[in-house]
Each structure stands twice: as C-alpha cells, then as structure tokens.
XYZ file of C-alpha atoms in Angstrom:
637
model
C -4.330 107.768 46.092
C -6.359 105.799 43.609
C -3.193 104.246 42.254
C -2.145 103.143 45.696
C -5.530 101.523 46.335
C -5.262 99.500 43.146
C -1.821 98.329 44.149
C -3.072 97.166 47.534
C -6.030 95.324 45.905
C -3.685 93.576 43.519
C -1.416 92.481 46.302
C -4.351 91.113 48.302
C -5.704 89.184 45.291
C -2.314 87.617 44.698
C -2.139 86.527 48.300
C -5.602 84.932 48.119
C -4.635 82.995 45.023
C -1.482 81.707 46.710
C -3.486 80.612 49.770
C -5.972 78.794 47.567
C -3.175 77.000 45.776
C -1.673 76.064 49.139
C -4.990 74.642 50.338
C -5.439 72.632 47.191
C -2.000 71.163 47.579
C -2.853 70.045 51.094
C -6.019 68.022 50.087
C -5.808 64.190 50.037
C -4.842 62.593 46.706
C -8.370 61.509 45.543
C -9.464 60.792 41.926
C -11.914 62.974 40.156
C -15.297 61.530 38.925
C -13.773 61.237 35.474
C -10.857 59.258 36.889
C -13.313 57.012 38.771
C -14.951 55.996 35.445
C -11.680 54.893 33.857
C -11.208 51.087 34.440
C -8.838 48.597 32.764
C -10.608 46.914 29.744
C -12.084 43.353 30.145
C -9.914 40.638 28.580
C -10.959 39.526 25.113
C -10.697 35.787 24.325
C -10.076 35.196 20.694
C -10.532 32.534 18.053
C -7.523 32.709 15.788
C -8.400 30.252 13.017
C -10.796 27.568 11.816
C -9.570 24.751 9.565
C -11.781 22.251 7.722
C -10.460 18.675 7.711
C -11.407 15.306 6.274
C -10.021 12.059 7.650
C -7.652 14.154 9.779
C -6.158 16.075 6.835
C -6.653 19.777 6.099
C -8.786 20.610 3.072
C -7.673 23.687 1.104
C -9.433 25.258 -1.836
C -11.510 22.465 -3.315
C -12.656 19.017 -2.348
C -13.777 16.692 -5.125
C -16.059 13.723 -4.624
C -18.774 11.876 -6.541
C -22.365 10.842 -5.981
C -21.362 7.258 -5.298
C -20.074 8.353 -1.878
C -23.566 9.523 -0.796
C -22.131 11.016 2.406
C -18.783 12.379 3.597
C -17.736 13.417 7.068
C -15.922 16.741 7.648
C -14.535 18.122 10.870
C -13.044 21.456 11.943
C -10.018 22.324 14.052
C -10.302 25.579 16.019
C -7.272 27.443 17.366
C -8.323 29.769 20.185
C -7.706 31.083 23.650
C -8.592 28.580 26.284
C -11.692 30.465 27.362
C -12.907 31.421 23.933
C -16.114 29.887 22.527
C -15.003 27.451 19.844
C -18.437 26.201 18.736
C -18.321 25.512 15.014
C -21.211 26.311 12.669
C -21.321 24.670 9.248
C -23.180 26.024 6.219
C -23.643 25.145 2.570
C -24.558 27.829 0.057
C -26.108 25.335 -2.350
C -28.310 22.722 -0.542
C -29.445 21.450 -3.957
C -25.941 20.036 -4.376
C -24.944 19.262 -0.772
C -26.254 19.811 2.749
C -24.218 19.761 5.951
C -25.433 19.229 9.523
C -24.098 20.472 12.845
C -21.708 17.492 13.110
C -20.062 18.167 9.737
C -21.745 15.289 7.946
C -22.232 16.233 4.289
C -25.069 14.638 2.353
C -24.584 14.667 -1.408
C -27.761 15.640 -3.258
C -26.755 16.120 -6.871
C -23.906 16.868 -9.219
C -22.563 20.428 -8.974
C -20.638 22.783 -6.682
C -21.323 24.121 -3.210
C -19.348 26.417 -0.903
C -18.924 24.814 2.491
C -18.159 27.212 5.339
C -17.039 26.423 8.911
C -17.285 29.396 11.320
C -16.304 29.932 14.956
C -15.704 33.147 16.921
C -15.713 35.358 13.839
C -13.209 33.216 11.970
C -14.168 31.142 8.939
C -12.754 28.622 6.543
C -14.414 27.943 3.235
C -13.881 25.304 0.630
C -15.519 24.541 -2.670
C -17.073 21.085 -2.773
C -17.178 19.674 -6.292
C -19.598 16.794 -6.732
C -19.232 14.694 -9.872
C -21.408 11.948 -11.278
C -18.784 9.312 -10.663
C -15.032 8.837 -10.723
C -13.961 6.986 -13.779
C -12.357 4.617 -13.926
C -13.122 3.255 -10.411
C -11.746 0.075 -8.860
C -14.122 -2.023 -6.753
C -13.265 -4.572 -4.069
C -15.410 -7.449 -2.754
C -17.074 -7.583 0.634
C -17.700 -10.960 2.315
C -19.775 -11.040 5.492
C -20.040 -14.051 7.812
C -23.013 -13.877 10.173
C -24.665 -10.916 8.481
C -25.140 -8.894 5.299
C -23.736 -5.696 3.781
C -25.556 -2.956 1.895
C -23.419 -3.736 -1.204
C -21.336 -6.720 -2.246
C -18.560 -4.538 -3.797
C -17.356 -1.022 -3.050
C -14.672 1.444 -4.124
C -12.051 2.662 -1.663
C -13.421 5.372 0.589
C -17.068 4.411 0.152
C -19.148 3.873 3.270
C -20.862 0.491 3.622
C -23.578 -0.515 6.118
C -23.544 -3.942 7.817
C -26.557 -5.791 9.228
C -26.095 -8.637 11.711
C -28.189 -11.814 11.357
C -28.453 -12.751 15.025
C -28.948 -16.483 15.681
C -31.616 -17.552 18.158
C -30.458 -17.410 21.776
C -27.389 -15.289 20.879
C -26.383 -11.651 21.480
C -24.374 -9.634 18.891
C -20.999 -8.450 20.228
C -18.868 -6.829 17.475
C -17.640 -6.919 13.850
C -14.223 -8.451 13.158
C -12.430 -7.216 9.996
C -9.789 -9.147 8.054
C -7.956 -5.853 7.366
C -6.485 -3.728 10.126
C -7.175 -0.031 10.457
C -10.653 -0.023 8.926
C -12.553 3.117 9.902
C -15.862 2.149 11.545
C -18.805 3.808 13.202
C -21.103 1.182 14.665
C -22.422 -0.838 11.728
C -20.868 1.499 9.087
C -17.311 1.109 7.784
C -15.140 2.854 5.210
C -14.083 0.538 2.391
C -10.322 -0.063 2.157
C -8.463 -0.559 -1.115
C -8.579 -4.359 -0.952
C -10.994 -7.232 -0.662
C -12.322 -7.621 2.879
C -13.882 -10.369 5.002
C -16.059 -9.318 7.921
C -17.233 -11.731 10.625
C -19.961 -11.109 13.195
C -18.992 -12.072 16.729
C -21.829 -13.495 18.875
C -22.089 -14.646 22.490
C -24.593 -16.943 24.187
C -27.624 -15.039 25.410
C -28.199 -15.418 29.137
C -31.734 -15.899 30.431
C -32.857 -15.307 34.000
C -33.428 -18.421 36.106
C -35.109 -17.806 39.483
C -34.954 -20.593 42.049
C -36.964 -20.727 45.275
C -36.296 -23.193 48.080
C -33.261 -24.702 46.365
C -30.203 -25.710 48.364
C -27.865 -26.386 45.429
C -27.691 -26.056 41.643
C -25.509 -27.520 38.892
C -25.384 -26.145 35.338
C -24.020 -28.753 32.933
C -22.505 -30.432 35.976
C -20.780 -27.311 37.316
C -21.699 -25.106 40.282
C -22.750 -21.555 39.416
C -23.253 -18.456 41.538
C -26.507 -16.569 41.863
C -27.819 -13.463 43.589
C -30.472 -13.392 46.309
C -33.112 -10.956 45.032
C -35.857 -11.497 47.609
C -37.718 -13.978 49.816
C -40.938 -15.637 48.720
C -42.361 -15.477 52.251
C -40.890 -12.032 53.041
C -38.857 -13.550 55.858
C -35.360 -14.865 56.520
C -35.848 -18.610 56.037
C -33.434 -19.605 53.245
C -35.944 -22.214 52.048
C -37.926 -19.329 50.576
C -35.069 -17.182 49.219
C -35.445 -16.139 45.575
C -32.034 -16.622 43.951
C -31.454 -15.351 40.399
C -28.983 -16.813 37.869
C -27.972 -16.016 34.281
C -28.132 -19.226 32.239
C -27.788 -19.919 28.524
C -30.445 -21.767 26.541
C -30.236 -25.559 26.575
C -28.105 -25.785 29.726
C -28.860 -28.892 31.762
C -29.884 -27.675 35.209
C -29.996 -29.969 38.242
C -31.479 -28.553 41.441
C -31.743 -30.097 44.885
C -34.242 -29.158 47.569
C -33.356 -28.636 51.209
C -33.597 -31.656 53.473
C -36.909 -31.886 55.320
C -36.853 -29.869 58.518
C -38.744 -31.060 61.579
C -42.493 -31.020 60.974
C -42.170 -30.282 57.244
C -42.022 -32.367 54.078
C -40.839 -31.592 50.577
C -43.882 -32.218 48.369
C -42.768 -31.379 44.839
C -41.391 -28.978 42.251
C -43.308 -26.252 40.425
C -41.926 -25.213 37.038
C -42.712 -21.978 35.194
C -45.831 -21.077 37.166
C -47.180 -21.890 40.620
C -48.864 -25.314 40.972
C -47.412 -26.582 37.675
C -45.819 -29.747 39.002
C -42.676 -31.150 37.389
C -40.194 -33.874 38.222
C -41.007 -36.925 40.314
C -43.384 -36.451 43.228
C -41.529 -35.994 46.496
C -38.087 -36.520 44.933
C -35.846 -33.649 46.099
C -33.667 -33.655 42.955
C -34.956 -32.293 39.642
C -33.189 -31.989 36.272
C -34.468 -29.872 33.394
C -33.209 -28.003 30.334
C -33.077 -24.200 30.479
C -35.703 -22.738 28.119
C -35.069 -19.747 25.871
C -36.855 -17.346 28.224
C -36.903 -16.300 31.868
C -37.911 -19.239 34.048
C -38.782 -19.900 37.701
C -38.650 -23.159 39.641
C -40.041 -23.619 43.175
C -39.373 -26.259 45.801
C -42.541 -26.727 47.871
C -42.660 -27.706 51.544
C -45.801 -28.490 53.594
C -46.604 -29.406 57.203
C -46.083 -33.145 57.689
C -48.643 -35.386 59.389
C -46.625 -38.366 60.670
C -49.579 -40.511 61.739
C -52.271 -41.483 59.205
C -53.434 -44.909 60.384
C -55.747 -44.965 63.422
C -56.474 -48.711 63.532
C -54.600 -50.573 66.250
C -53.641 -53.227 63.699
C -54.408 -54.399 60.155
C -56.727 -57.346 59.644
C -54.101 -59.146 57.545
C -50.389 -59.879 57.941
C -50.572 -59.434 61.717
C -49.055 -61.914 64.162
C -47.569 -60.483 67.344
C -45.963 -63.833 68.128
C -44.003 -63.490 64.872
C -42.880 -59.880 65.463
C -45.851 -57.756 64.364
C -46.056 -54.487 66.291
C -47.056 -50.840 66.129
C -44.591 -48.227 64.951
C -45.043 -44.748 66.434
C -43.153 -41.748 65.079
C -40.459 -43.975 63.611
C -40.072 -46.122 66.727
C -41.148 -49.791 66.679
C -42.756 -50.743 70.016
C -40.099 -51.765 72.531
C -37.199 -50.714 70.288
C -35.060 -47.656 69.646
C -36.038 -45.109 67.013
C -35.289 -46.295 63.464
C -33.933 -43.409 61.325
C -34.894 -45.277 58.143
C -38.563 -44.712 59.021
C -38.111 -40.914 59.133
C -40.411 -40.354 62.109
C -43.512 -41.845 60.445
C -46.025 -44.183 62.078
C -47.484 -47.501 60.912
C -47.090 -51.226 61.412
C -44.548 -54.038 61.391
C -46.243 -56.762 59.369
C -45.502 -60.483 59.183
C -45.181 -62.469 55.944
C -44.404 -66.107 55.235
C -42.008 -67.475 52.653
C -44.075 -69.013 49.853
C -47.165 -66.926 50.711
C -49.583 -66.331 47.814
C -50.523 -62.896 46.533
C -53.952 -61.355 47.055
C -56.152 -60.786 44.024
C -58.783 -58.636 45.707
C -58.546 -55.249 47.417
C -59.656 -55.584 51.051
C -59.989 -52.558 53.313
C -58.000 -54.299 56.011
C -56.739 -51.210 57.859
C -60.011 -50.083 59.518
C -59.535 -46.389 60.082
C -57.359 -43.413 59.256
C -57.207 -39.633 59.707
C -56.622 -38.886 56.025
C -58.833 -35.866 55.203
C -58.385 -34.257 51.802
C -61.688 -32.406 52.077
C -60.213 -30.121 54.714
C -56.638 -29.965 53.409
C -57.061 -30.472 49.674
C -55.016 -32.950 47.659
C -52.246 -34.597 49.721
C -48.828 -35.991 48.934
C -48.612 -39.410 50.573
C -45.224 -40.758 51.668
C -44.946 -44.486 52.374
C -41.765 -46.194 53.570
C -41.380 -49.977 53.277
C -38.516 -51.666 55.171
C -37.920 -55.370 54.502
C -36.199 -57.242 57.348
C -36.387 -60.639 55.600
C -34.394 -62.711 53.151
C -37.043 -62.619 50.376
C -38.237 -59.854 48.087
C -41.800 -58.724 48.727
C -44.199 -56.769 46.473
C -46.906 -54.780 48.274
C -49.649 -52.277 47.484
C -50.856 -49.696 50.025
C -54.131 -48.044 49.053
C -57.237 -46.011 49.888
C -60.634 -46.766 48.350
C -63.241 -44.070 48.948
C -66.251 -44.460 46.623
C -64.223 -44.507 43.442
C -61.584 -42.079 44.682
C -58.551 -44.345 44.697
C -55.190 -43.412 46.227
C -52.554 -46.089 45.748
C -48.840 -46.581 46.054
C -49.016 -48.961 43.127
C -47.080 -52.209 43.278
C -43.905 -51.610 45.285
C -41.207 -54.267 45.251
C -38.999 -54.154 48.353
C -35.837 -56.242 47.977
C -34.615 -58.320 50.899
C -32.968 -56.285 53.667
C -33.655 -52.955 51.963
C -35.809 -49.847 52.376
C -37.971 -48.266 49.645
C -39.755 -44.891 49.778
C -42.822 -44.361 47.587
C -44.823 -41.166 47.032
C -48.387 -41.114 45.717
C -51.404 -38.786 45.515
C -54.304 -38.630 47.945
C -56.842 -36.783 45.789
C -59.497 -34.283 46.818
C -62.653 -35.669 48.462
C -61.332 -38.373 50.833
C -62.569 -38.312 54.424
C -61.189 -40.641 57.125
C -61.350 -43.756 54.951
C -60.529 -47.367 55.672
C -57.270 -48.287 53.955
C -55.659 -51.483 52.745
C -52.385 -53.329 52.398
C -52.030 -56.330 50.099
C -49.339 -58.718 48.970
C -49.341 -58.460 45.162
C -46.799 -61.122 44.104
C -46.159 -64.599 45.471
C -43.227 -64.772 47.864
C -40.473 -67.229 46.967
C -39.310 -69.989 49.286
C -41.334 -72.037 51.709
C -41.919 -71.864 55.441
C -40.441 -69.318 57.786
C -41.687 -65.806 58.494
C -40.158 -62.379 58.198
C -41.209 -58.786 58.945
C -41.773 -55.726 56.801
C -42.286 -52.247 58.265
C -44.919 -50.088 56.555
C -45.267 -46.456 57.701
C -47.229 -43.594 56.137
C -47.211 -39.793 56.352
C -48.864 -37.058 54.327
C -48.749 -33.337 53.676
C -50.845 -30.926 51.577
C -49.576 -31.181 48.014
C -50.108 -27.457 47.427
C -48.904 -25.362 50.416
C -50.754 -22.254 49.227
C -54.019 -24.034 48.443
C -55.282 -26.766 46.145
C -55.712 -25.353 42.594
C -59.038 -27.209 42.351
C -60.303 -24.884 45.084
C -58.673 -21.686 43.844
C -60.788 -18.754 42.714
C -60.118 -15.856 40.373
C -60.881 -13.370 43.151
C -62.141 -13.250 46.729
C -65.072 -15.618 46.823
C -68.357 -14.673 48.499
C -69.023 -18.226 49.659
C -72.414 -19.836 50.145
C -72.600 -21.005 53.760
C -74.373 -24.259 54.590
C -75.780 -25.516 57.912
C -74.518 -29.092 58.271
C -76.986 -29.775 61.094
C -79.882 -29.559 58.611
C -78.616 -32.364 56.376
C -81.664 -34.241 55.128
C -81.651 -37.288 52.872
C -84.350 -38.318 50.438
C -83.485 -41.842 49.274
C -79.773 -40.766 49.234
C -78.064 -42.982 51.768
C -74.376 -42.109 51.923
C -73.085 -39.202 53.995
C -71.555 -35.995 52.753
C -68.927 -33.737 54.361
C -68.226 -30.020 54.537
C -65.312 -27.632 54.501
C -66.527 -24.154 55.443
C -63.203 -22.582 54.436
C -63.872 -23.371 50.793
C -67.660 -23.579 50.841
C -67.115 -27.227 49.930
C -69.458 -30.178 50.182
C -68.403 -33.693 49.162
C -70.954 -36.380 48.276
C -70.473 -40.053 47.591
C -72.567 -43.120 46.833
C -72.385 -46.342 44.849
C -74.579 -46.521 41.770
C -76.320 -49.717 42.807
C -77.744 -47.989 45.858
C -79.911 -45.779 43.616
C -81.762 -48.778 42.158
C -85.468 -48.287 42.845
C -84.700 -45.054 44.725
C -84.796 -42.322 42.116
C -85.510 -39.535 42.228
C -83.195 -39.188 45.232
C -81.773 -36.107 46.931
C -79.779 -34.693 49.808
C -80.552 -31.231 51.146
C -78.940 -28.708 53.468
C -80.063 -25.210 54.475
C -78.327 -22.072 53.143
C -77.612 -19.690 56.041
C -76.412 -16.540 54.245
C -78.799 -16.038 51.332
C -78.641 -12.322 50.380
C -81.541 -10.108 51.397
C -84.302 -9.463 48.901
C -83.559 -6.469 46.643
C -86.646 -5.104 44.832
C -84.424 -3.400 42.251
C -82.752 -6.725 41.407
C -85.089 -9.541 42.442
C -82.702 -12.378 41.479
C -79.825 -14.203 43.149
C -77.293 -16.236 41.172
C -75.249 -19.009 42.763
C -72.182 -20.295 40.925
C -70.904 -23.839 41.442
C -67.703 -25.662 40.614
C -68.471 -29.402 40.605
C -65.337 -31.566 40.817
C -65.361 -35.246 39.874
C -63.153 -36.856 42.532
C -63.323 -40.331 41.008
C -59.947 -41.569 39.810
C -61.008 -44.872 38.310
C -63.757 -46.253 36.113
C -65.097 -45.516 32.660
C -68.568 -44.176 33.247
C -71.054 -41.348 32.981
C -72.466 -39.627 36.052
C -75.400 -37.190 35.941
C -77.223 -35.215 38.643
C -78.796 -31.802 39.308
C -77.466 -28.967 41.478
C -80.572 -27.308 42.986
C -81.461 -24.154 44.925
C -84.984 -23.386 46.157
C -87.339 -22.878 49.061
C -88.534 -26.501 49.114
C -86.200 -28.760 51.136
C -87.352 -31.710 49.014
C -86.365 -30.853 45.432
C -87.751 -34.074 43.949
C -91.154 -32.522 43.224
C -89.514 -29.612 41.403
C -91.718 -26.951 43.057
C -89.893 -23.714 43.868
C -86.664 -25.427 42.852
C -84.175 -24.117 40.298
C -81.398 -26.299 39.018
C -78.515 -26.892 36.619
C -77.664 -30.356 35.342
C -74.104 -31.620 35.770
C -72.731 -34.398 33.581
C -69.363 -35.908 34.475
C -68.126 -37.720 31.395
C -64.605 -38.735 32.393
C -62.355 -39.265 35.379
C -61.390 -36.097 37.210
C -63.345 -33.579 35.112
C -64.658 -30.258 36.459
C -68.022 -28.712 35.493
C -69.021 -25.082 36.104
C -72.698 -24.131 36.405
C -74.780 -21.155 37.527
C -78.290 -21.150 39.019
C -80.351 -17.948 38.975
C -83.192 -17.876 41.494
C -86.073 -15.353 41.315
C -86.783 -13.652 44.642
C -89.819 -12.307 46.470
C -90.124 -10.181 49.583
C -91.267 -13.156 51.687
C -88.999 -15.906 50.431
C -88.372 -17.745 53.675
C -85.527 -20.253 53.948
C -83.502 -21.446 50.950
C -81.968 -24.880 50.534
C -79.130 -26.318 48.532
C -79.746 -29.826 47.184
C -78.222 -32.482 44.978
C -80.898 -34.377 43.066
C -80.512 -37.617 41.124
C -83.163 -38.610 38.610
C -81.270 -41.325 36.730
C -79.398 -44.513 37.525
C -76.126 -45.221 35.731
C -74.144 -48.371 36.204
C -76.239 -50.692 38.300
C -73.190 -52.679 39.394
C -72.087 -52.506 43.006
C -68.834 -50.729 42.171
C -70.176 -47.890 40.074
C -69.360 -44.957 42.368
C -70.155 -41.268 42.447
C -67.681 -39.089 44.344
C -67.746 -35.377 43.732
C -67.204 -32.058 45.499
C -69.202 -28.862 45.072
C -67.839 -25.371 45.782
C -70.501 -22.612 45.918
C -70.186 -18.820 45.664
C -72.433 -15.813 45.027
C -69.886 -14.219 42.698
C -68.389 -15.659 39.540
C -64.917 -16.540 40.804
C -64.699 -19.896 39.002
C -64.467 -18.594 35.432
C -68.010 -19.568 34.496
C -68.833 -18.190 31.051
C -72.160 -16.405 31.111
C -74.626 -17.742 28.577
C -75.733 -15.281 25.904
C -79.337 -14.114 26.248
C-alpha cells in the first residue's frame, strides 16, 4: 500500500512539473533584468597618429638647428576619426635649451638637446632637438629694404628677419613686395631665402575726412567726387544743411560751390575748420582751398535777407528826376519791369555827368536807413552797381556812425556793366545816415547817364555774432531804457535786451569842458540780498566798435546805488582802456550789499578827454551778466 502511494505521488509531481513547463513556454518573450542591462557599446573615436613637421616636411628622430635661428616653427599633423578630439599639446623636457608654446613655436634658449613631444588623443610623436652654437661655415645674403628697415642687413638661408616700415607723412602702409618669389612671410617677418633680396614697402595715399555743409557741388583737383550724407546740420530735410562726408588725400585742391540764394535768404560766407572762422571772399559762393592733413569741415552760411536798407526818399547828391533818377523797389525801377540784375534789392537810380569831378569829402547824403547791427549783430552788406552809361564810374557807398565805418571801398563799374560788392556792417550801428560819393573824375564832357545802386544785408553769423557769444547760458543784467539819464553825456545809446547789450557813442570834442560826464540807466533784476554772501559781481564785455582811427579811449564801467556816479559815492567801477581798433576788454565789478540797498544803477563814466578834434569818436558796446560767461580771468587775491 505504501509503495502504491509513493508511485501515485511521483506521478502527480511529474504532472505538475510538466504543467509548469507548459505555462512557462506560453509566457511572452520578455528579457530578464540581466538582459535589460546589456546594451551595445558606445562608439570610440580614435586618434591614430601624430606627426611633427617643419616647413611642411615630417621630422623623424632628430632636428638640428643653431642659436642664430632664435626661433623655429613646428606643426603637427593628426590622423584621426572625424569626431575624435585632435587638439595637439606640445612639450619640451628641457626648457633651459628650448621652450615650445601651444602653437608649436620653439624658442631657442641655449646650446644643448631637448626632447620635443607632440601629443593628441593618447598618441605622441617625439623628436630630439639638437641646438648648436652656430653652423659653420654659413653663407650670408644681403637684405635691401626700400621704404623701411630690417632687423639685420645680412642673413643665412632659413633665418627669420623682421621688417619695420618707415611710413611717410600722409601715407598708409599696404604691403611688402619681395624681389624673390615664394618667400615665406608672416606679417612683418620673413624667412631668408638662399640669395640676395630686395624688399620694397608699398604705400597708398592716406584719406582724410572732409565734411561739407550747405555745398551744392565739389571738385577735387578738378574732378567730381562722391560723398555720403551722414546727417543734417539743422536736423531737417533741407539739402542746404546736409552734412556730406568725403575721403580726400592731403594737398588735394578742393573747390566748393554754395547753393544759389533761395527766396528771402542770402549766402553770407564760408566757415573753415570751426564755426565762425570765415574763409574765402565775403559773399562769394565759390571757395577753393587745399585739403589739410587732418579731418576738416567747411560750412556754407545762409541768413535771412533784408532787401531794403535805405529809408530816404532820395539821396541829396546825384539826383535829377528829369535826367532819369528814380527809386528802385525790390529790384524794380519805378515805372519799369523788374530787373533781374538787381536781385530783388532796393535803392536808387542816380544821375552822373560826363566830366564830373570826384568828391573829396564824405557826406552823409542818404538821410536815413534801417541798418541795425545792435539788434542783429554784424551784417554782411551786398551792394549792386549797374552802369547804364558809356563811361566808367568809380563810387563808394558807406556808413559813418561815430567812428564805426562800413564801406564798400572804391568800386569801379565799367560802362554798361554790373558789379556786385560785399562789405561788413560791424556791430554797434543803429539806423545811420549813409552816403554815396563819386571817387574818380568821369571822363568825357557833357551828357548825363544813370547808375543803379541797390543795397541789401543779412546777419553775417546765422547762429549769432561771435562778439556776443558766451561760454554758457548767460544770466543777463536787465536794464530799464526808460530811466536813461545823461550827465554831460550828450549822444544817445541803444539797447538789445536779447544780449544784455548797450551801445554808446560820442565824439571826443563834445567832452571838452564837460568831464566828468556820465550816462546812467536803472538795473531791474539785481539779485536779492543774501546775508551769507553779501556781494554781487557783474561781469562786462566791452567791445570797441570803432573801425578807424589811431587813438586811445578810456572810461569807467560803474555799478552803484547813486544814479550820478560822478561823485563816486556808493559807486563801484572798473576802468576800460581801448588801445586799438576793434579790441575787446573784459572786466568784473564786485558790489558789497546791505539789507536795505534800494535801487542799483549801471553807468558809464568819463573822467578824461582824449582827442579834442571833432572826429575823435567813441563807439562801444557793453554786454553785462551776473555769471562769468565771457572768459574773464579772476584776479588772484
């Protein structure tokens, strides 16, 4: 019985094993965890070899050189898979003999031996560098350099030589040209060939920047050149103010031409280098100059044109309506069509007689004008003379304002021709009488003829007269013109509130027996009293407007609480001495203050008389400010 039970148990166990095997065979074909960890290996990119080379040739074993070489250049060729890192590292085992940098440049230090190794990706190539004192015998070849120098005058083949260019003024270095082909170079270093060599430096003209503003056309040595618009001086679109840049070589003759005058505007002159530095002929729209050896700027200046200057209905001389004299208004003679030769200006048609004698004096025979250079600053005057007769005529058109003379000079107008003349109307002229005079005898005898004389003007400096410019924003002293008081000072003075400007004038003879003399006007904006700083300083620029005469003029600029500065009480002053025509004097007046000052006055005081003759004039302008914007140099305490 027991045997039978064992048999049954064995049979059952066998059946269970078979079922288990059947179940296992029916499971999906999935990898075990061990199988999951087995992946194909990552690719390995290899470096297969490194080879040291010199001048493109493989170096094997040893490389012999000498100290005369100083440096040699090695390189390395790496054979590798495309994606392998082929960075080469160089080493020297004996830096006392030779060092090598990351580019393969070997610097020879001393005689001896050094092992040079180039490595990349686990591969290496080594050579033994043998450095000797010198090869002997050695053959040297000459080096000739045109336009420069070389580090040595002779060299052996294979030696490296350094060149230095000697660059001429106004030139740029371009390249080295070698008499032998195939010379190995690196910038200014070359490898000496086995022959004599001539090396020439190649230079080109250096181009400097020329900026032109308000220029319609330009010629460089007679040829047109192209430029680039780089901006607009007025930040607008008017081509008269475009900034056009050119590249020009030193010494080039440049001729520029301004735009033709547009309606209501007049070309008044060229500025060269800096603003208000006038060059060329006044009013002439063509200007020729030589390009300097530096960047340069040239401006054409345009100002609003005043076409009518004369206000008198006629001159007191050269006027005969029965012989053709008449007014000319805006370029149109009365009763006639507009004359384009007169360019829209106003004036007179005068009458002259053949054989007429010249004037020797200077009459003010045009009684009245609107010329005002106190308000506008210095003006450019444009006079046009048109001769309708058969005889040449020489005329002078002028202004005389207490020594401030504006004149066309002597202008000869040939028969049946038109002449334009520009001249300066200086600062400090206010609605003067003017004059016209015949300055040379007219040929012939009997018979009359007509000459048109018209006059226009425009501010010479569109952005402001440099005589009135300041180094910063001026805190101007304001004056009350209604308080003008004279003390023995007869002639009037005039104001321009924009510039804080007062202009005075008088003839010297009128001071005789009247000194001390003064003129006074009230200051309306004196700063408030400050107990922490109980002083006020007023700075003055005093401009001598006189353009003629050889004289000395002296007077005091005064500030104080007494309207009559002649007594000197409560009056503080600085003495101004004008020693020559057109000079400018800067002064400062420091006034002590109290809490109850009251009104302050500005005065001009004259204590001396110079030049007792009738025509010894004083004509000067004073600009006043509370801050030092005139460049006055403070006196040391």
